[in-house]
Tab-separated table of C-alpha atoms and ligand atoms in Angstrom:
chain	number	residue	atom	x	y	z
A	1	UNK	CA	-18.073	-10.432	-15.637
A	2	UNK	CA	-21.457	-12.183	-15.010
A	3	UNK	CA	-21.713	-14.069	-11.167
A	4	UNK	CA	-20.513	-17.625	-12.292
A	5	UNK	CA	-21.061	-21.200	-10.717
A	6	UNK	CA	-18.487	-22.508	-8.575
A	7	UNK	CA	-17.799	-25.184	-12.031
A	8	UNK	CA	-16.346	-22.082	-13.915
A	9	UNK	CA	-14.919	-20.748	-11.260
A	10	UNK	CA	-12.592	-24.274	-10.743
A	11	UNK	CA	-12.416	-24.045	-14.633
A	12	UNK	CA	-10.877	-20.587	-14.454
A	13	UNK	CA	-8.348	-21.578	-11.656
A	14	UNK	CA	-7.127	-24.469	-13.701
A	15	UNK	CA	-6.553	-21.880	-16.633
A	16	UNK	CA	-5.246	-19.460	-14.710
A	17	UNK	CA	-1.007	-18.323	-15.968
A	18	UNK	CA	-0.227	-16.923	-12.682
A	19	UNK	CA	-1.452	-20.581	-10.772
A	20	UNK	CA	1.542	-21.658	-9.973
A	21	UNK	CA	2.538	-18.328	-7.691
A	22	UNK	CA	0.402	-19.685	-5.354
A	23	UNK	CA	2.504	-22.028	-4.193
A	24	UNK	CA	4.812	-19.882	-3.227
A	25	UNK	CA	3.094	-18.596	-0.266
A	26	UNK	CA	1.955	-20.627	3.220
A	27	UNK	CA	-1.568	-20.204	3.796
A	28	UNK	CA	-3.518	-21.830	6.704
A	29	UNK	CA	-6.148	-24.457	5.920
A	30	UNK	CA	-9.715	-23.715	5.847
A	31	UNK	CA	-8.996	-19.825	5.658
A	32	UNK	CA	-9.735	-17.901	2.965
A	33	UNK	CA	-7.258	-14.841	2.849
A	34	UNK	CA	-8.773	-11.273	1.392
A	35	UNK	CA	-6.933	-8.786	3.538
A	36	UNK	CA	-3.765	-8.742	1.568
A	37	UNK	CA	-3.859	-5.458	1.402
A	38	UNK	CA	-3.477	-4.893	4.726
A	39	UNK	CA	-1.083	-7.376	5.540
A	40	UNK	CA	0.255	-9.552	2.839
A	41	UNK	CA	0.440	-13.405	3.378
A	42	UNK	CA	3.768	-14.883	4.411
A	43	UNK	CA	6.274	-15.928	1.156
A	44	UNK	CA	7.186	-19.876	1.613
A	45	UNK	CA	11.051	-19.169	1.209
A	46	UNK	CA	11.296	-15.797	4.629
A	47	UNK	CA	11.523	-18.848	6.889
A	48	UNK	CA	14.753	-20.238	5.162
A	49	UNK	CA	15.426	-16.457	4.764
A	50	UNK	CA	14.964	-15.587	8.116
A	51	UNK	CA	16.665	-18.421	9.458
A	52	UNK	CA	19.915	-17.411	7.505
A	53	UNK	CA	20.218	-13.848	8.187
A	54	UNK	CA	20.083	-14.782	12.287
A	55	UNK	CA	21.932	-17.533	11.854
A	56	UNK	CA	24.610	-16.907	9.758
A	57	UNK	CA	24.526	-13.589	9.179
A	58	UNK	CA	23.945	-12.010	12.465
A	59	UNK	CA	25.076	-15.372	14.316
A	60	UNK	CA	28.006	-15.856	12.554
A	61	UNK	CA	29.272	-13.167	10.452
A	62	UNK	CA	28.617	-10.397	13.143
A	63	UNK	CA	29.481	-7.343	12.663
A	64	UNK	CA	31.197	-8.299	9.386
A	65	UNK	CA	28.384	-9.142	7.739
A	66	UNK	CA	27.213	-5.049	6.995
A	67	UNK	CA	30.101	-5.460	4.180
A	68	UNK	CA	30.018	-9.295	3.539
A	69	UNK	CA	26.149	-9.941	3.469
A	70	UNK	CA	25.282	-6.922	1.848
A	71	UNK	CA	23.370	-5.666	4.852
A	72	UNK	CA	24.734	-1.729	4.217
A	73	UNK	CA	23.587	-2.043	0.588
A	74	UNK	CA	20.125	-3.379	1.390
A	75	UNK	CA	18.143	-0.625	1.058
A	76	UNK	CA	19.177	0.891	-2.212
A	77	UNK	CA	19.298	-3.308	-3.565
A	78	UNK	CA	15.679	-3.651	-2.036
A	79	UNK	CA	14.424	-0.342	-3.986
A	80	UNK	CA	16.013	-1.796	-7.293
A	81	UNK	CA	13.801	-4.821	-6.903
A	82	UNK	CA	10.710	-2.540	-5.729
A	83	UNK	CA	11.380	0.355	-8.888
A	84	UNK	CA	9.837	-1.750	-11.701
A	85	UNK	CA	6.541	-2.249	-9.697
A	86	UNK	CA	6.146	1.208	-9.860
A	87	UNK	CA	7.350	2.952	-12.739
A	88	UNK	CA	10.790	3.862	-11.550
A	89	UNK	CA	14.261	3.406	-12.545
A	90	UNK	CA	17.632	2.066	-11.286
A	91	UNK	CA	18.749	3.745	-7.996
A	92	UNK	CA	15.729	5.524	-7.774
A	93	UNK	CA	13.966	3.734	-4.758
A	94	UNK	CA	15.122	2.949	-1.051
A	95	UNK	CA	13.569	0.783	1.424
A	96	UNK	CA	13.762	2.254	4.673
A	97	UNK	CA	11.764	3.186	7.719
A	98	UNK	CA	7.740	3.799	7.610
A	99	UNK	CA	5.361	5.121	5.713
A	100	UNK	CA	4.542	7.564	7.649
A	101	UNK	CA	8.726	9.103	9.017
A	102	UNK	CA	9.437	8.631	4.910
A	103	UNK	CA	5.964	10.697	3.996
A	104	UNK	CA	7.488	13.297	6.971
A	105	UNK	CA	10.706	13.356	4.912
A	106	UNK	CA	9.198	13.708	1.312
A	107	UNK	CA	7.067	16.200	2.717
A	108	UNK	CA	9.114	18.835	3.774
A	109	UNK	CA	11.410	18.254	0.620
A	110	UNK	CA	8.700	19.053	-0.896
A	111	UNK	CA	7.354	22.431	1.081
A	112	UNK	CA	11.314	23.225	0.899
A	113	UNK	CA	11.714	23.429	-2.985
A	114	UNK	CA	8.470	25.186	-3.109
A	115	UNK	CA	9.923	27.693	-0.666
A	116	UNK	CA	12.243	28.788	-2.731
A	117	UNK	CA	10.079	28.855	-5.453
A	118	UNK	CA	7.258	31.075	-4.375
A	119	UNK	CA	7.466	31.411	-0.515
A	120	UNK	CA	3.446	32.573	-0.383
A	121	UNK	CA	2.209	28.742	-1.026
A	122	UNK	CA	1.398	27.632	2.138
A	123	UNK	CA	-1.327	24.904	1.326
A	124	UNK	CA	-1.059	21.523	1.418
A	125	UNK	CA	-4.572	19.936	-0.576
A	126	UNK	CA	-5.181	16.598	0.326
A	127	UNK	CA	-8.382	14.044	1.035
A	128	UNK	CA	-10.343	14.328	4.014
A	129	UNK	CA	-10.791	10.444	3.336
A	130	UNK	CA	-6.811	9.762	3.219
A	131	UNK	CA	-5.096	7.785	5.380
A	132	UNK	CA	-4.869	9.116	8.642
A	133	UNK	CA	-1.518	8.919	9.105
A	134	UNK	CA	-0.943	11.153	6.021
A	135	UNK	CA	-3.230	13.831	7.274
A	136	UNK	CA	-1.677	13.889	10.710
A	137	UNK	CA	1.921	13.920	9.482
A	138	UNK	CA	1.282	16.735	7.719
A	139	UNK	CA	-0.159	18.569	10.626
A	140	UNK	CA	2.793	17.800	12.388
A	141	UNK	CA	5.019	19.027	9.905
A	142	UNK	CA	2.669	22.293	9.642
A	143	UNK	CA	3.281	22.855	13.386
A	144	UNK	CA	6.805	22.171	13.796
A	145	UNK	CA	7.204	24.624	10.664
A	146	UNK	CA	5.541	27.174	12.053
A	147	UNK	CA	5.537	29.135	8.864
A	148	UNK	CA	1.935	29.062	8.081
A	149	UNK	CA	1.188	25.881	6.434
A	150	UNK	CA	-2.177	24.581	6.577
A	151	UNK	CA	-4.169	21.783	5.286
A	152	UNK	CA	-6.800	22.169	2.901
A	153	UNK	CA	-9.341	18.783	2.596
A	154	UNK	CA	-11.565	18.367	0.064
A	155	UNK	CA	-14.026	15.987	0.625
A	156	UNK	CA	-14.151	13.963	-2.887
A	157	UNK	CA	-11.747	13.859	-5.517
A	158	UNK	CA	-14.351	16.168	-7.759
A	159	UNK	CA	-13.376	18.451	-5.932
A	160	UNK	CA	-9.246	18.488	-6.251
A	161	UNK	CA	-9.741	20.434	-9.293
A	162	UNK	CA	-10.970	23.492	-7.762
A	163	UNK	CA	-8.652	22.884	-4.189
A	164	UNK	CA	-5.866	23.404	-5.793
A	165	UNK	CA	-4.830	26.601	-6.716
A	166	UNK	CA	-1.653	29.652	-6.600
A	167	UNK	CA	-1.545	29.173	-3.116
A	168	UNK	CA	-0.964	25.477	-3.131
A	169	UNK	CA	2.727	24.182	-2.685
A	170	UNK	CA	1.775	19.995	-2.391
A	171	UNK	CA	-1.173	17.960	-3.623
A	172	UNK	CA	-0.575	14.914	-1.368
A	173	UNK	CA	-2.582	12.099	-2.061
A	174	UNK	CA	-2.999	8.601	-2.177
A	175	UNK	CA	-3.122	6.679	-5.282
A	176	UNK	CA	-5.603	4.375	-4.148
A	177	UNK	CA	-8.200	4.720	-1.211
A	178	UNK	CA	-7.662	2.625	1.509
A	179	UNK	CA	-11.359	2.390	1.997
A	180	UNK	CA	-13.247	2.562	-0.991
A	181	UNK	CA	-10.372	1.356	-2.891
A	182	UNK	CA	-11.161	3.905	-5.686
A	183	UNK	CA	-7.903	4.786	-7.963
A	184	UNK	CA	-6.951	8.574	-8.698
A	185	UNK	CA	-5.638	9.476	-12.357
A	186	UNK	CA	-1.768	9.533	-11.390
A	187	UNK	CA	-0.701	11.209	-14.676
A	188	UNK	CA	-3.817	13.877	-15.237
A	189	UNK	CA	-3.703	15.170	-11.289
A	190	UNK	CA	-0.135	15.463	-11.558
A	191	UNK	CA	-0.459	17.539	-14.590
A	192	UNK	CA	-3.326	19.840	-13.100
A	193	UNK	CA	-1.121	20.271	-9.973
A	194	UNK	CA	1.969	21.196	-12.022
A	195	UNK	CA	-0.361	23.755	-14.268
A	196	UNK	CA	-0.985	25.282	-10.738
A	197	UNK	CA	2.276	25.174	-9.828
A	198	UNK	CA	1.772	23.046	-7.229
A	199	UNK	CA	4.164	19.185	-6.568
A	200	UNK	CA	2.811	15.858	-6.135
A	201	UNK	CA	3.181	13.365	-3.196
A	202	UNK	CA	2.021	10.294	-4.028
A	203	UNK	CA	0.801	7.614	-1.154
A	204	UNK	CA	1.392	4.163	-2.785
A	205	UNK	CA	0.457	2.030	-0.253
A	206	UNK	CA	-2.765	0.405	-1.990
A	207	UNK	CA	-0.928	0.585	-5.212
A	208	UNK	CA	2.346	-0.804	-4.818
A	209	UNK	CA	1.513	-4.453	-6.104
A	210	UNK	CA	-2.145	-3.932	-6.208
A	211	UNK	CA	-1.687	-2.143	-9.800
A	212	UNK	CA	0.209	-0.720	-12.315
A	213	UNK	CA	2.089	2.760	-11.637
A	214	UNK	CA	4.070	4.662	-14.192
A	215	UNK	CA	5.941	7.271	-11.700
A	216	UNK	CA	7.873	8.683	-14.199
A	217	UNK	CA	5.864	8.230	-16.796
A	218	UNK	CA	3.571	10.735	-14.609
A	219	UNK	CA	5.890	12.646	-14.123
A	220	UNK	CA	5.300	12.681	-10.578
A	221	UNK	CA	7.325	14.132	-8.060
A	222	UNK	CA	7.563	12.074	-4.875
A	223	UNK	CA	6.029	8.815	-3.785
A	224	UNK	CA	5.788	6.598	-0.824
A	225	UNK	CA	4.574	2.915	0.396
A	226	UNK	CA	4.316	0.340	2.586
A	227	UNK	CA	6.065	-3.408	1.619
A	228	UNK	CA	3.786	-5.263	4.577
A	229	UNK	CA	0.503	-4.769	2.160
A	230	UNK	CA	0.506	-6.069	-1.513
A	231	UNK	CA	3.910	-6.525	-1.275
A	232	UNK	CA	4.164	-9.048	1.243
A	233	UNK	CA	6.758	-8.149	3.344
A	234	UNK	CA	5.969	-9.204	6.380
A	235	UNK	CA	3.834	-7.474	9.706
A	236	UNK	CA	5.670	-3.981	9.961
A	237	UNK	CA	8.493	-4.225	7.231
A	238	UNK	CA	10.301	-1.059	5.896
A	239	UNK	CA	8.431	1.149	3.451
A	240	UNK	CA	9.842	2.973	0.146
A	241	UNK	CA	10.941	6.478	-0.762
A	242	UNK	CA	11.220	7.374	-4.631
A	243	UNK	CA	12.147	11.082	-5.759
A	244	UNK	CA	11.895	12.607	-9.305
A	245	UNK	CA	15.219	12.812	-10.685
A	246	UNK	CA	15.538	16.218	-11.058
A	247	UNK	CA	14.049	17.100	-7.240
A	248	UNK	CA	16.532	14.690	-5.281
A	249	UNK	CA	19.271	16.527	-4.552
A	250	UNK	CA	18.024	19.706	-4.455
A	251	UNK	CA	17.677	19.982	-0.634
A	252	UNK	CA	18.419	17.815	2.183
A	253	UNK	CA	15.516	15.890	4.139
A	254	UNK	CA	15.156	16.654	7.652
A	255	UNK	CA	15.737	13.390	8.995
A	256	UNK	CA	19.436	14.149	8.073
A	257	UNK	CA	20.252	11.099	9.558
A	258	UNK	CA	24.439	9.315	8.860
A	259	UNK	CA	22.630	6.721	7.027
A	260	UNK	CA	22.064	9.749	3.779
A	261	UNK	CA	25.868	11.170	4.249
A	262	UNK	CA	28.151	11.576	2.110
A	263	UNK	CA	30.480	9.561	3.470
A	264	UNK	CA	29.040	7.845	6.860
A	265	UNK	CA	32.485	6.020	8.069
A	266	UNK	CA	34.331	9.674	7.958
A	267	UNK	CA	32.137	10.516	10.848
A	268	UNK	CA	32.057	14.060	9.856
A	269	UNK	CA	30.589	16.537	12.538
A	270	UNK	CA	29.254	18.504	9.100
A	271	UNK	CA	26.478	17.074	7.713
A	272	UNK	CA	27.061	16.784	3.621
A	273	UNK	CA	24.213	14.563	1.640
A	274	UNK	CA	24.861	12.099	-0.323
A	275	UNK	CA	23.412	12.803	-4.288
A	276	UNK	CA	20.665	10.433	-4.800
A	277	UNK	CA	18.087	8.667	-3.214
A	278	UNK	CA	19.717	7.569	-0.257
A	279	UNK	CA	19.527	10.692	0.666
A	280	UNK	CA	16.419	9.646	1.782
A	281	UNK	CA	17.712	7.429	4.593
A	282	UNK	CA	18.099	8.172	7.983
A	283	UNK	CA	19.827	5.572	10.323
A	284	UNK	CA	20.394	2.414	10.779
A	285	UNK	CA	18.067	-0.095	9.079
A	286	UNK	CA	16.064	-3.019	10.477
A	287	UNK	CA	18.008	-5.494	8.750
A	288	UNK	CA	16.208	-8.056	9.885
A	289	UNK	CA	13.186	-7.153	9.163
A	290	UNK	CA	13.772	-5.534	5.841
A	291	UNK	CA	15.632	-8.467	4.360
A	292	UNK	CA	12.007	-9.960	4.426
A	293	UNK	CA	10.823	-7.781	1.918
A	294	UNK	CA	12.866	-9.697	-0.753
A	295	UNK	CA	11.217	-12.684	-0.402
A	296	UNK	CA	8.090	-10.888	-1.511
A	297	UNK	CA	9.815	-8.945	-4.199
A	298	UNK	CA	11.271	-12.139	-5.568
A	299	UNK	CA	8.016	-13.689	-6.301
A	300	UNK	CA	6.848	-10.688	-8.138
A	301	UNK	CA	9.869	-10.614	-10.617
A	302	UNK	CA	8.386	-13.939	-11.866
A	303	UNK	CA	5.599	-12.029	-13.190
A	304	UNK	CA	4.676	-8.709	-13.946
A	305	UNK	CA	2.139	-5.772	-13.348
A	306	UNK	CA	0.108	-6.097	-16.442
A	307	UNK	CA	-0.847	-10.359	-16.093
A	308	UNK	CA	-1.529	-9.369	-12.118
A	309	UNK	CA	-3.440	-6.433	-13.067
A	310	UNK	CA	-6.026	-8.430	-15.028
A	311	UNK	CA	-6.643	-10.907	-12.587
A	312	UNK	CA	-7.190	-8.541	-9.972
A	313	UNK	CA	-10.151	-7.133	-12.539
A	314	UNK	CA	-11.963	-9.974	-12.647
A	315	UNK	CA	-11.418	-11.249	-9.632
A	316	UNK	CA	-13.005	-7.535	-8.093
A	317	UNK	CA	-15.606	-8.005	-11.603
A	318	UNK	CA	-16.371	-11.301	-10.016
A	319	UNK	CA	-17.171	-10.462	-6.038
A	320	UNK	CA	-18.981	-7.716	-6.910
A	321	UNK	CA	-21.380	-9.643	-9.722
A	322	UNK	CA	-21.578	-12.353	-7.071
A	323	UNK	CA	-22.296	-10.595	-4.007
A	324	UNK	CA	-25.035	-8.511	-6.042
A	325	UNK	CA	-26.492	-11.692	-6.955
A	326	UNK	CA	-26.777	-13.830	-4.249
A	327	UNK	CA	-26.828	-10.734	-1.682
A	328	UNK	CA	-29.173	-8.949	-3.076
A	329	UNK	CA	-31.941	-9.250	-1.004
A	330	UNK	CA	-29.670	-7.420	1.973
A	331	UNK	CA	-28.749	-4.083	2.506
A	332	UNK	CA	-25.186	-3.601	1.182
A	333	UNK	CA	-24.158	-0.679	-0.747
A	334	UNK	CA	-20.956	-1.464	-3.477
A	335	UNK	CA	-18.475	1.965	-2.371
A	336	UNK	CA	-15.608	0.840	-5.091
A	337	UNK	CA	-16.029	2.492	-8.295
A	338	UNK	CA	-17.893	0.148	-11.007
A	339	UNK	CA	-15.435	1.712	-13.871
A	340	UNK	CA	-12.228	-0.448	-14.032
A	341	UNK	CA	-9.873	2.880	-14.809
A	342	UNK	CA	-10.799	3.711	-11.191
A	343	UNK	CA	-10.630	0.461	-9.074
A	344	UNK	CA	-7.654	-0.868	-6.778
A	345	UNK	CA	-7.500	-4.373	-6.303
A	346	UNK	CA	-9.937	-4.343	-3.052
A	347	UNK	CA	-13.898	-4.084	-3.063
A	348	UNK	CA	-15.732	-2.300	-0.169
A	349	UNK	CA	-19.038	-2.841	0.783
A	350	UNK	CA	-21.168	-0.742	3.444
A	351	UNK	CA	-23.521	-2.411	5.214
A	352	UNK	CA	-25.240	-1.172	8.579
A	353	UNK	CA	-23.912	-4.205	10.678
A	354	UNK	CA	-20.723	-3.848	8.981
A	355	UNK	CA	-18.543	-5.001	11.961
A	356	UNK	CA	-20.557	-7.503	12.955
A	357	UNK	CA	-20.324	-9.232	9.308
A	358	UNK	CA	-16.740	-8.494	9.283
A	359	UNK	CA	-16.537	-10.881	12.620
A	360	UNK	CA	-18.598	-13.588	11.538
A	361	UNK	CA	-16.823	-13.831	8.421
A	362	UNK	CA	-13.682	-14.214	9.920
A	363	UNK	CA	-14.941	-17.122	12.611
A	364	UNK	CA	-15.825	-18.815	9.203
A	365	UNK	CA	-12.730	-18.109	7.913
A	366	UNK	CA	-13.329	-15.346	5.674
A	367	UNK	CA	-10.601	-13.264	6.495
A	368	UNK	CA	-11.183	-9.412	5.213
A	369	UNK	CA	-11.411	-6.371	7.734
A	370	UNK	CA	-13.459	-3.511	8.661
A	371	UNK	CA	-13.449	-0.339	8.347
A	372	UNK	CA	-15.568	3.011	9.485
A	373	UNK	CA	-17.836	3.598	9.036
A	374	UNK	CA	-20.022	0.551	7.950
A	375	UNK	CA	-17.554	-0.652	5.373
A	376	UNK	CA	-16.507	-4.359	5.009
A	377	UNK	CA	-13.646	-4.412	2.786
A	378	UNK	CA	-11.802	-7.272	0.701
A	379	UNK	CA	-8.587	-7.084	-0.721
A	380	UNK	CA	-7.403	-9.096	-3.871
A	381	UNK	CA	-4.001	-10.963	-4.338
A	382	UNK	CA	-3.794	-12.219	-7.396
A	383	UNK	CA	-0.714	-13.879	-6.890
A	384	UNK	CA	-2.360	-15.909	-4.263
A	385	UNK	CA	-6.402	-15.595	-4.721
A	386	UNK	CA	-8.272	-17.848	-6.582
A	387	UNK	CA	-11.642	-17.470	-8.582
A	388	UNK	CA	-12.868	-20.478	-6.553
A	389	UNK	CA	-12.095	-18.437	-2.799
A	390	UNK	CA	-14.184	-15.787	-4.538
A	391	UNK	CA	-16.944	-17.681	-4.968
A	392	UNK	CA	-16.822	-19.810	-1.287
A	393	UNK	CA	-16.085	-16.315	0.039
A	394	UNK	CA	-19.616	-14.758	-1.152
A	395	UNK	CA	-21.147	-18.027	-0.258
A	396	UNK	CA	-20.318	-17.503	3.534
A	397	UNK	CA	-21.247	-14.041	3.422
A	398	UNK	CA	-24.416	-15.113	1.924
A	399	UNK	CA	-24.825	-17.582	4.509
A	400	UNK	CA	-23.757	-14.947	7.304
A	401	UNK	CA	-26.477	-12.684	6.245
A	402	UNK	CA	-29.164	-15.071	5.653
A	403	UNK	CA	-28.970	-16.682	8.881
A	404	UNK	CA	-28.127	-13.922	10.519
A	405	UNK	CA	-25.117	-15.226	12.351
A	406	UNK	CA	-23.678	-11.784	12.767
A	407	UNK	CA	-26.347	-10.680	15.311
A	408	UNK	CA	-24.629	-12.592	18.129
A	409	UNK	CA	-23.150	-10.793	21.008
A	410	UNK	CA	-19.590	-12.346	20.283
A	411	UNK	CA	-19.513	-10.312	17.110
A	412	UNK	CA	-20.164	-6.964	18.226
A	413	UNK	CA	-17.120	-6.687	20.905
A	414	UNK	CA	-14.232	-5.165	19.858
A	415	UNK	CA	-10.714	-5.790	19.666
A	416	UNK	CA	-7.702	-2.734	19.831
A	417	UNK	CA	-6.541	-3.699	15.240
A	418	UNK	CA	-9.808	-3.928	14.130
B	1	LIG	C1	-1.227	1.398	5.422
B	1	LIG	C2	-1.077	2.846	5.107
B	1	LIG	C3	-0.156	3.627	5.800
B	1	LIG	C4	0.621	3.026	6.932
B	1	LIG	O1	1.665	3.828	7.398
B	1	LIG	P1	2.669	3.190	8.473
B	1	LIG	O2	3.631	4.267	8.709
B	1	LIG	O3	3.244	1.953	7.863
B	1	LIG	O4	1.868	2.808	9.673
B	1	LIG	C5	-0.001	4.946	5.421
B	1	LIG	N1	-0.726	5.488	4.417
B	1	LIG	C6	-1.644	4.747	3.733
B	1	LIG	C7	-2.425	5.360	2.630
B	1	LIG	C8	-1.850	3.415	4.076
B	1	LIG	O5	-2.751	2.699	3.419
């Protein structure tokens, strides 16, 4: 996409299918939203939603209300809704407890089958630039195991190819970099890891929302995400779990919590798994919180992967022309692959006052974040981003830069969330 005029960008808002999505979400006045994908904007209806479940369903129906408001089925009725988004079937997805306690869980599943497997692969290959949180989970999990295991980082995903080899039980990685917001091949790394011998753990916390996955299609093996991103499920909601078929019940997770027995009300003092994904649950939810996520989930099942997915393209094709246009004479370096087969739905930029920019932006209310190092990053909702925001958004970082705005003191002091 060439850098259009603010005329064709109004043009391609009032053409846009997915307009009316929108308005579906509250958004403040005079803020321009790109950080979506780090916490999604708030869906009109959780306030209603919210207001029901305390109310009536905690307020009134007490204790009842784990049978009569669905609360025990949530999870597993929350993953239904989530499964299409990703590529996975009925009863194959729970929502429940973090990111990072459900990557824990997947985790040693994972090093468990491959145990019995071949008990000599002791590697876990994974991205220096992951997530944190993945990285130090798996630490953790190395140390309490205190079998061996050991993390092997390669520092671009050129080189997974040669990381991963007959001593590698897990390829972990994430689908979509939080920083650079370049996409890995789901379906060919999968493959190469399998060739090796090796499983997949798949990070779907850029993705979920952001893009179009095809688990099973990829015959991947386990996955994980976050709801409070793309997903919009509100500041800390419940993350996912989904399990190849054919893995799930072959061993129990370690968080063998009542919430994955058998039969939690027989209060057992032997703990028996139940088959299936639920498996995957630990105790008891954050019903609250999680019934959040179907607000977001709601909106998505008026559209679908494929009419988000090329919006998000040109609204990324359009930043990136823009900024490299009317930016150009300042020093910032494009970090999200060019090549479409390769982008999330975010754009990074580095530029050596990176933080500073990020602040400024926001006083104007540009609202991306900041990452290290250097890296200004904007995140794309194309169920609530318009081509017009795009093109106000580049204007105020144009008008950051050329005046020069971000070299004020207030900009360079730093808050703990950054
Ligand atoms: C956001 C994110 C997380 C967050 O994990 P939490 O347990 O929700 O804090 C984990 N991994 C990746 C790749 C992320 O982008």
């Amino acid at each position: 996409m060439t850098a259009l005029t603010r005329e064709q960008c109004q043009l391609l808002d009032q053409q846009d299918p997915l307009r009316a999505l929108r308005e579906q979400f509250a958004l403040p006045d005079g803020v321009i939203y790109l950080d979506g994908n780090s916490l999604g904007a708030r869906p009109r209806a959780s306030t209603a939603r919210a207001a029901e479940v305390v109310s009536e369903e905690w307020g009134t129906g007490l204790i009842r209300s784990w049978n009569t408001a669905g609360w025990f089925e949530l999870p597993q009725r929350l993953g239904n809704k989530l499964a299409p988004l990703v590529g996975a079937g009925e009863n194959e997805v729970v929502v429940t407890d973090t990111t990072s306690i459900n990557l824990f869980k997947v985790l040693a599943a994972a090093l468990r089958v491959q145990a019995m497997r071949d008990p000599s692969r002791k590697v876990i290959v994974s991205e220096a630039s992951n997530f944190p949180t993945d990285l130090y989970i798996a630490q953790g999990l190395a140390d309490l195991l205190q079998q061996g295991y050991s993390l092997r980082l390669v520092n671009s995903p050129a080189e997974i190819d040669a990381a991963v080899g007959a001593d590698t039980a897990v390829l972990m990685l994430t689908h979509v970099n939080y920083k650079s917001g370049e996409m890995l091949d789901m379906a060919a790394l999968t493959e190469l890891a399998h060739a090796r011998g090796a499983l997949t753990v798949w990070d779907l916390c850029h993705s979920a929302g952001a893009v179009p996955v095809a688990l099973n299609a990829s015959n991947a093996d386990y996955a994980i995400g976050c709801t409070y991103k793309y997903l919009n499920g509100g500041p800390g909601s419940p993350a996912f779990v989904w399990v190849a078929p054919a893995l799930r019940d072959a061993f129990w997770q370690p968080l063998s919590g009542w919430w994955g027995h058998a039969a939690p009300f027989a209060m057992e003092p032997q703990y028996r798994p139940v088959d299936g994904v639920r498996r995957f649950l630990c105790g008891t939810q954050p019903i609250t919180s999680m019934a959040m996520v179907e607000c977001g989930l709601d909106i998505f099942a008026q559209t679908d992967m494929a009419a988000l997915r090329t919006k998000s393209l040109q609204l990324t094709d359009l930043f990136i022309a823009l900024v490299e246009e009317r930016c150009r004479h300042h020093p910032l370096t494009l970090v999200t692959p060019r090549e479409h087969a390769r982008r999330g739905s975010q754009v990074s930029f580095e530029h050596p006052e990176g933080y500073a920019v990020m602040q400024a932006l926001i006083e104007r209310g540009v609202i991306g974040d900041y990452r290290e190092p250097r890296i200004i990053r904007f995140g794309f909702t194309p169920l609530y981003t318009s081509f017009t925001e795009v093109w106000d958004a580049v204007e105020t970082l144009r008008d950051v830069l050329d005046t020069e705005t971000y070299r004020a003191e207030r900009f360079h002091a730093r808050g703990a969330v950054t």
